């Protein structure tokens, strides 16, 4: 937060007294600059108010209609014999859904969560000024739970994108979105404020239903149903994350919300803008963790690290000189003790990125450089 952004909320006792005296004398009907009432009004314009006004116009509601097959059965009591003659039927059902998003480019690019638009047959985007546009998915990645939509319209407001690598724990965080929008016929987004509670949070895979969530931003700003895909902004009104999910015991916010860092989203946007998709990075090798049992079998004195079990001919690992049986100890300077450590070290890595590997081979330590390539695509 820039120095001087927050306004002082206290006013001098003398100013209050002067305003009171003027009111009693009938001379305070119209506050003038410097009067107590004017000072009070000015003090209400905090950094949160200013940041919200800057970011809100670019926040949108994302309405979707998905279809799924639903089993219908008029006979609740069944057995194997009955099923042979009267099998249950399935019918296609339209399922509405709602999330949030943010316009990140004048060309009409809208950033949201992939799970908001997953399997959607129809997508409509509503702006805060009431305009509504049909949208199409330009590209998405379930791995990072991000999607880029495309809309066509004049004079689209665009949000400023910040730098999530420079976040400070304790600084203001403002979640903007359209929670419970299906209950409210109002395109205006809602604002909840809190702080950055923590950064670089890794979420265990069993805690979520989809995606690989690493390096997440944690905030106590309330994130409610319908907020998914909306922006988390800082006190300057710049987007620092995309609100994604919460931990909750009863469905509401308990102060444990998580957002995808905007710097990762920037890379996803660029991949989709340039290549039309998020290319899957490929190291060209298979690895497995060195457990205590495997360490004993391989003759190691300790567990930890990853052992290379396969190297694909002609792949990046082979070009870097990696061999089967190599033990990977570090990736990009991060000590590797498990597969989770390895995922964290390359989370967000893209095609063309270079990995620095520290490996052990026959009692010697080697450093190799591996450049990620695009994974071979299956023939259609």
mmCIF file of N, CA and C in Angstrom, residues 8-24 27-28 31-41 43:
data_model
loop_
_atom_site.group_PDB
_atom_site.id
_atom_site.type_symbol
_atom_site.label_atom_id
_atom_site.label_comp_id
_atom_site.label_asym_id
_atom_site.label_seq_id
_atom_site.Cartn_x
_atom_site.Cartn_y
_atom_site.Cartn_z
ATOM 1 N N UNK A 8 -7.089 9.817 7.388
ATOM 2 C CA UNK A 8 -7.307 9.844 8.829
ATOM 3 C C UNK A 8 -8.800 9.907 9.090
ATOM 4 N N UNK A 9 -9.276 9.155 10.092
ATOM 5 C CA UNK A 9 -10.701 9.153 10.405
ATOM 6 C C UNK A 9 -11.038 10.054 11.579
ATOM 7 N N UNK A 10 -10.040 10.516 12.309
ATOM 8 C CA UNK A 10 -10.303 11.393 13.454
ATOM 9 C C UNK A 10 -10.328 12.844 12.999
ATOM 10 N N UNK A 11 -11.109 13.657 13.639
ATOM 11 C CA UNK A 11 -11.128 15.088 13.371
ATOM 12 C C UNK A 11 -10.927 15.822 14.684
ATOM 13 N N UNK A 12 -10.480 17.025 14.582
ATOM 14 C CA UNK A 12 -10.161 17.790 15.786
ATOM 15 C C UNK A 12 -11.420 18.109 16.575
ATOM 16 N N UNK A 13 -11.278 18.056 17.890
ATOM 17 C CA UNK A 13 -12.423 18.356 18.754
ATOM 18 C C UNK A 13 -12.903 19.781 18.528
ATOM 19 N N UNK A 14 -11.980 20.648 18.203
ATOM 20 C CA UNK A 14 -12.364 22.036 17.949
ATOM 21 C C UNK A 14 -13.259 22.167 16.744
ATOM 22 N N UNK A 15 -12.992 21.364 15.716
ATOM 23 C CA UNK A 15 -13.813 21.419 14.511
ATOM 24 C C UNK A 15 -15.226 20.952 14.811
ATOM 25 N N UNK A 16 -15.353 19.912 15.655
ATOM 26 C CA UNK A 16 -16.677 19.423 16.030
ATOM 27 C C UNK A 16 -17.437 20.511 16.786
ATOM 28 N N UNK A 17 -16.726 21.135 17.724
ATOM 29 C CA UNK A 17 -17.363 22.191 18.509
ATOM 30 C C UNK A 17 -17.821 23.342 17.624
ATOM 31 N N UNK A 18 -16.993 23.715 16.661
ATOM 32 C CA UNK A 18 -17.339 24.812 15.759
ATOM 33 C C UNK A 18 -18.564 24.451 14.925
ATOM 34 N N UNK A 19 -18.607 23.202 14.445
ATOM 35 C CA UNK A 19 -19.747 22.785 13.629
ATOM 36 C C UNK A 19 -21.022 22.791 14.458
ATOM 37 N N UNK A 20 -20.909 22.362 15.741
ATOM 38 C CA UNK A 20 -22.081 22.322 16.623
ATOM 39 C C UNK A 20 -22.608 23.722 16.881
ATOM 40 N N UNK A 21 -21.688 24.649 17.142
ATOM 41 C CA UNK A 21 -22.093 26.035 17.394
ATOM 42 C C UNK A 21 -22.760 26.635 16.165
ATOM 43 N N UNK A 22 -22.195 26.336 14.977
ATOM 44 C CA UNK A 22 -22.777 26.876 13.760
ATOM 45 C C UNK A 22 -24.174 26.334 13.528
ATOM 46 N N UNK A 23 -24.363 25.042 13.866
ATOM 47 C CA UNK A 23 -25.675 24.432 13.687
ATOM 48 C C UNK A 23 -26.699 25.112 14.584
ATOM 49 N N UNK A 24 -26.302 25.391 15.849
ATOM 50 C CA UNK A 24 -27.210 26.040 16.793
ATOM 51 C C UNK A 24 -27.567 27.438 16.336
ATOM 52 N N UNK A 27 -26.338 28.360 10.972
ATOM 53 C CA UNK A 27 -25.431 28.713 9.886
ATOM 54 C C UNK A 27 -24.722 27.506 9.301
ATOM 55 N N UNK A 28 -25.221 26.263 9.592
ATOM 56 C CA UNK A 28 -24.500 25.079 9.124
ATOM 57 C C UNK A 28 -25.343 24.242 8.172
ATOM 58 N N UNK A 31 -22.528 22.461 4.422
ATOM 59 C CA UNK A 31 -21.140 22.332 4.876
ATOM 60 C C UNK A 31 -20.185 22.895 3.838
ATOM 61 N N UNK A 32 -19.223 23.625 4.286
ATOM 62 C CA UNK A 32 -18.189 24.166 3.421
ATOM 63 C C UNK A 32 -16.899 23.405 3.645
ATOM 64 N N UNK A 33 -15.974 23.410 2.641
ATOM 65 C CA UNK A 33 -14.684 22.750 2.834
ATOM 66 C C UNK A 33 -14.031 23.222 4.120
ATOM 67 N N UNK A 34 -13.592 22.269 4.908
ATOM 68 C CA UNK A 34 -12.986 22.601 6.190
ATOM 69 C C UNK A 34 -13.948 22.462 7.342
ATOM 70 N N UNK A 35 -15.296 22.456 7.033
ATOM 71 C CA UNK A 35 -16.268 22.236 8.085
ATOM 72 C C UNK A 35 -16.194 20.802 8.568
ATOM 73 N N UNK A 36 -16.720 20.562 9.768
ATOM 74 C CA UNK A 36 -16.663 19.226 10.351
ATOM 75 C C UNK A 36 -17.392 18.210 9.496
ATOM 76 N N UNK A 37 -18.599 18.555 9.000
ATOM 77 C CA UNK A 37 -19.372 17.609 8.195
ATOM 78 C C UNK A 37 -18.609 17.223 6.932
ATOM 79 N N UNK A 38 -17.976 18.205 6.310
ATOM 80 C CA UNK A 38 -17.200 17.913 5.104
ATOM 81 C C UNK A 38 -16.019 17.026 5.429
ATOM 82 N N UNK A 39 -15.397 17.277 6.589
ATOM 83 C CA UNK A 39 -14.255 16.450 6.988
ATOM 84 C C UNK A 39 -14.684 15.017 7.272
ATOM 85 N N UNK A 40 -15.850 14.885 7.916
ATOM 86 C CA UNK A 40 -16.354 13.543 8.192
ATOM 87 C C UNK A 40 -16.634 12.813 6.890
ATOM 88 N N UNK A 41 -17.286 13.508 5.930
ATOM 89 C CA UNK A 41 -17.567 12.880 4.638
ATOM 90 C C UNK A 41 -16.291 12.479 3.922
ATOM 91 N N UNK A 43 -13.471 11.721 5.341
ATOM 92 C CA UNK A 43 -12.791 10.641 6.032
ATOM 93 C C UNK A 43 -13.394 9.284 5.691
#
